[in-house]
Amino acid sequence: MGARAGSVATVAAVTSASIGMPRLILPPGWRLLRTAPDNSETARRVFASIRELGPRDSITPFARELERALQTQLDDAFRAGSFAVALPLGRPWEVPVSTSIAFSVVTPPTGTPVLPEVGEKVDTDAGTARRRILDAPVSPDALAGELVPLRTLDYTWVREDAYLVAFASITGDADPDYAPVTDALTLLITTMLDAVTFDPAPRQETQP
């Protein structure tokens, strides 16, 4: 999402100090997962039931591949500064277009954060935000069936001394026949983020 790798520790510290997990209305098959420096256990837990679906010699390699793919996605999100990711993990999409949403806390290098001027000002359940929806340019050299970035969406809120950012990317086949799917996912994401709220951060007990 653009956060520098060297700022991950700062982002994580701000997250634990000032905000908790987002509360999202999740569509069927979606999961909201917290990211961490090591996401292997989360990936194993998510797909634990897969291992019970058939013979071990055939199901285990499939489950491990799912776990590796999810762990890689969560690891990448954490390194980019995200503290949580929402993504579909149910039935595979019947069309080659999909999405995910990453949440990050970003501190400005100086000064007090103010709501950005770029983007549409929207009222959400979490407060006033700036929303941007951008179509990604598709290279004329993209091959038929190649999965490429199609559209990005981001919401930015101001929280105390930091920005709270939700970033969603839609990727898939750039075939114009799938454009209605991209539009439907855009509507789904904006509906979810218009209604998101955030838990307060857990209170840290002090020892006498």
CSV table of C-alpha atoms in Angstrom, one decimal:
chain,number,residue,atom,x,y,z
A,1,MET,CA,0.0,0.0,0.0
A,2,GLY,CA,2.9,2.3,-0.2
A,3,ALA,CA,4.2,2.4,3.4
A,4,ARG,CA,7.9,2.0,3.6
A,5,ALA,CA,9.3,-1.2,5.0
A,6,GLY,CA,11.3,0.8,7.5
A,7,SER,CA,8.1,2.4,8.9
A,8,VAL,CA,6.3,-0.9,9.7
A,9,ALA,CA,7.4,-0.9,13.4
A,10,THR,CA,6.1,2.7,13.8
A,11,VAL,CA,2.8,1.8,12.1
A,12,ALA,CA,2.3,-1.2,14.3
A,13,ALA,CA,3.1,0.8,17.4
A,14,VAL,CA,0.5,3.5,16.5
A,15,THR,CA,-2.1,0.8,15.8
A,16,SER,CA,-1.8,-0.9,19.1
A,17,ALA,CA,-1.8,2.5,20.9
A,18,SER,CA,-4.7,4.2,19.2
A,19,ILE,CA,-7.1,1.9,17.4
A,20,GLY,CA,-8.4,-1.6,17.4
A,21,MET,CA,-9.7,-3.9,14.7
A,22,PRO,CA,-12.2,-2.7,12.1
A,23,ARG,CA,-15.8,-3.9,12.3
A,24,LEU,CA,-17.0,-4.8,8.9
A,25,ILE,CA,-20.2,-6.3,7.4
A,26,LEU,CA,-18.5,-9.2,5.7
A,27,PRO,CA,-20.1,-10.9,2.7
A,28,PRO,CA,-20.4,-14.7,2.8
A,29,GLY,CA,-17.0,-16.3,2.4
A,30,TRP,CA,-15.0,-13.2,3.4
A,31,ARG,CA,-12.6,-13.1,6.4
A,32,LEU,CA,-11.1,-10.3,8.4
A,33,LEU,CA,-7.6,-11.2,9.5
A,34,ARG,CA,-5.0,-9.4,11.6
A,35,THR,CA,-1.5,-9.3,10.1
A,36,ALA,CA,1.7,-10.0,12.1
A,37,PRO,CA,5.4,-10.4,11.5
A,38,ASP,CA,4.7,-14.2,11.1
A,39,ASN,CA,1.4,-15.2,9.6
A,40,SER,CA,1.9,-18.9,9.2
A,41,GLU,CA,-0.2,-19.8,12.2
A,42,THR,CA,-3.1,-17.6,11.0
A,43,ALA,CA,-3.0,-19.3,7.6
A,44,ARG,CA,-3.0,-22.8,9.1
A,45,ARG,CA,-5.9,-21.9,11.3
A,46,VAL,CA,-8.0,-20.5,8.5
A,47,PHE,CA,-7.6,-23.6,6.3
A,48,ALA,CA,-7.6,-26.2,9.1
A,49,SER,CA,-10.9,-27.6,8.1
A,50,ILE,CA,-9.7,-28.2,4.6
A,51,ARG,CA,-7.5,-31.0,5.9
A,52,GLU,CA,-10.6,-33.0,7.0
A,53,LEU,CA,-12.1,-33.1,3.6
A,54,GLY,CA,-10.4,-36.1,2.1
A,55,PRO,CA,-7.4,-38.5,2.2
A,56,ARG,CA,-4.3,-36.9,3.7
A,57,ASP,CA,-2.0,-37.7,0.8
A,58,SER,CA,-4.3,-35.7,-1.6
A,59,ILE,CA,-5.7,-33.0,0.6
A,60,THR,CA,-2.6,-32.0,2.6
A,61,PRO,CA,-0.6,-30.7,-0.4
A,62,PHE,CA,-3.7,-28.7,-1.5
A,63,ALA,CA,-4.2,-27.3,2.0
A,64,ARG,CA,-0.5,-26.3,2.2
A,65,GLU,CA,-0.7,-24.5,-1.1
A,66,LEU,CA,-3.7,-22.5,0.2
A,67,GLU,CA,-1.8,-21.7,3.4
A,68,ARG,CA,1.3,-20.6,1.6
A,69,ALA,CA,-0.7,-18.3,-0.7
A,70,LEU,CA,-2.6,-16.7,2.2
A,71,GLN,CA,0.6,-16.4,4.3
A,72,THR,CA,2.3,-14.6,1.5
A,73,GLN,CA,-0.6,-12.2,1.1
A,74,LEU,CA,-0.7,-11.4,4.8
A,75,ASP,CA,3.1,-11.1,5.0
A,76,ASP,CA,3.2,-8.7,2.1
A,77,ALA,CA,0.4,-6.6,3.7
A,78,PHE,CA,2.2,-6.4,7.0
A,79,ARG,CA,5.5,-5.4,5.4
A,80,ALA,CA,3.5,-2.6,3.5
A,81,GLY,CA,2.2,-1.3,6.9
A,82,SER,CA,-1.2,-2.9,7.1
A,83,PHE,CA,-2.5,-4.2,10.4
A,84,ALA,CA,-5.6,-6.0,9.0
A,85,VAL,CA,-6.8,-7.4,5.7
A,86,ALA,CA,-10.3,-8.4,4.6
A,87,LEU,CA,-10.6,-10.8,1.7
A,88,PRO,CA,-12.8,-13.5,0.1
A,89,LEU,CA,-11.8,-17.0,1.1
A,90,GLY,CA,-14.9,-18.9,0.3
A,91,ARG,CA,-15.8,-20.5,-3.0
A,92,PRO,CA,-13.5,-19.5,-5.8
A,93,TRP,CA,-14.8,-16.7,-8.0
A,94,GLU,CA,-16.5,-17.9,-11.2
A,95,VAL,CA,-15.0,-15.0,-13.1
A,96,PRO,CA,-11.3,-13.9,-13.1
A,97,VAL,CA,-11.8,-10.8,-11.0
A,98,SER,CA,-11.2,-10.4,-7.3
A,99,THR,CA,-10.3,-8.0,-4.5
A,100,SER,CA,-9.1,-7.4,-1.0
A,101,ILE,CA,-9.1,-4.5,1.5
A,102,ALA,CA,-6.1,-3.6,3.7
A,103,PHE,CA,-6.2,-1.3,6.7
A,104,SER,CA,-3.2,0.8,7.8
A,105,VAL,CA,-2.4,3.6,10.3
A,106,VAL,CA,0.1,6.1,8.9
A,107,THR,CA,1.7,8.9,10.9
A,108,PRO,CA,2.6,12.2,9.1
A,109,PRO,CA,6.3,13.1,9.2
A,110,THR,CA,5.5,16.5,10.8
A,111,GLY,CA,2.5,18.4,12.0
A,112,THR,CA,-1.1,17.5,12.8
A,113,PRO,CA,-2.9,15.4,10.2
A,114,VAL,CA,-5.9,17.0,8.4
A,115,LEU,CA,-8.3,15.4,6.0
A,116,PRO,CA,-6.7,15.3,2.5
A,117,GLU,CA,-8.1,17.6,-0.1
A,118,VAL,CA,-7.9,15.1,-2.9
A,119,GLY,CA,-10.9,12.8,-3.4
A,120,GLU,CA,-14.6,12.8,-2.6
A,121,LYS,CA,-15.6,13.8,0.9
A,122,VAL,CA,-18.0,11.1,2.3
A,123,ASP,CA,-19.8,10.6,5.6
A,124,THR,CA,-19.2,7.1,6.9
A,125,ASP,CA,-20.2,5.3,10.1
A,126,ALA,CA,-16.5,5.8,11.2
A,127,GLY,CA,-16.7,9.6,10.6
A,128,THR,CA,-15.9,11.9,7.7
A,129,ALA,CA,-13.4,10.4,5.1
A,130,ARG,CA,-11.9,11.2,1.8
A,131,ARG,CA,-12.6,8.5,-0.9
A,132,ARG,CA,-10.7,8.0,-4.1
A,133,ILE,CA,-11.7,5.6,-6.9
A,134,LEU,CA,-9.1,5.2,-9.7
A,135,ASP,CA,-9.1,3.0,-12.8
A,136,ALA,CA,-5.7,1.5,-13.5
A,137,PRO,CA,-4.3,1.9,-17.0
A,138,VAL,CA,-4.2,-1.4,-18.7
A,139,SER,CA,-1.1,-2.0,-20.9
A,140,PRO,CA,-1.9,-2.7,-24.5
A,141,ASP,CA,0.6,-5.6,-24.2
A,142,ALA,CA,-1.5,-7.4,-21.6
A,143,LEU,CA,-2.3,-10.9,-22.7
A,144,ALA,CA,-5.8,-12.4,-23.0
A,145,GLY,CA,-6.7,-13.9,-19.6
A,146,GLU,CA,-3.8,-12.1,-17.8
A,147,LEU,CA,-4.6,-10.8,-14.3
A,148,VAL,CA,-3.8,-7.1,-14.0
A,149,PRO,CA,-4.8,-4.2,-11.7
A,150,LEU,CA,-8.1,-2.8,-12.8
A,151,ARG,CA,-9.2,-0.3,-10.1
A,152,THR,CA,-8.1,1.0,-6.7
A,153,LEU,CA,-10.2,2.5,-3.9
A,154,ASP,CA,-9.0,4.2,-0.8
A,155,TYR,CA,-10.6,5.8,2.2
A,156,THR,CA,-8.7,8.1,4.5
A,157,TRP,CA,-9.9,9.1,8.0
A,158,VAL,CA,-8.1,11.3,10.6
A,159,ARG,CA,-7.6,9.6,14.0
A,160,GLU,CA,-5.9,11.6,16.7
A,161,ASP,CA,-2.3,12.2,15.4
A,162,ALA,CA,-2.5,9.7,12.5
A,163,TYR,CA,-4.3,8.8,9.3
A,164,LEU,CA,-6.4,5.6,9.1
A,165,VAL,CA,-6.4,4.3,5.6
A,166,ALA,CA,-8.4,1.5,4.0
A,167,PHE,CA,-7.0,0.5,0.6
A,168,ALA,CA,-8.7,-1.9,-1.8
A,169,SER,CA,-7.4,-3.2,-5.1
A,170,ILE,CA,-9.5,-5.0,-7.8
A,171,THR,CA,-7.5,-7.2,-10.1
A,172,GLY,CA,-8.5,-9.5,-12.9
A,173,ASP,CA,-8.9,-10.0,-16.6
A,174,ALA,CA,-9.2,-6.7,-18.4
A,175,ASP,CA,-11.7,-8.1,-20.9
A,176,PRO,CA,-14.5,-5.5,-21.2
A,177,ASP,CA,-17.1,-8.3,-20.7
A,178,TYR,CA,-15.9,-8.4,-17.0
A,179,ALA,CA,-16.4,-4.6,-16.5
A,180,PRO,CA,-19.8,-5.2,-14.7
A,181,VAL,CA,-18.0,-7.4,-12.2
A,182,THR,CA,-15.5,-4.7,-11.5
A,183,ASP,CA,-18.3,-2.2,-11.0
A,184,ALA,CA,-20.2,-4.7,-8.7
A,185,LEU,CA,-17.1,-5.2,-6.6
A,186,THR,CA,-16.6,-1.4,-6.4
A,187,LEU,CA,-20.2,-1.1,-5.1
A,188,LEU,CA,-19.6,-3.9,-2.6
A,189,ILE,CA,-16.3,-2.3,-1.3
A,190,THR,CA,-17.8,1.2,-0.9
A,191,THR,CA,-20.9,-0.3,0.9
A,192,MET,CA,-18.5,-2.1,3.3
A,193,LEU,CA,-16.3,0.9,4.0
A,194,ASP,CA,-19.2,3.3,4.3
A,195,ALA,CA,-20.4,1.2,7.2
A,196,VAL,CA,-17.1,0.3,8.8
A,197,THR,CA,-16.4,1.2,12.4
A,198,PHE,CA,-13.3,0.6,14.6
A,199,ASP,CA,-13.0,-1.0,18.0
A,200,PRO,CA,-11.2,1.1,20.6
A,201,ALA,CA,-7.7,-0.2,21.2
A,202,PRO,CA,-7.4,-2.6,24.2
A,203,ARG,CA,-6.5,-0.7,27.4
A,204,GLN,CA,-3.0,-1.6,28.6
A,205,GLU,CA,-3.0,-2.4,32.3
A,206,THR,CA,-0.2,-0.9,34.3
A,207,GLN,CA,1.5,-2.9,37.1
A,208,PRO,CA,1.8,-1.3,40.5
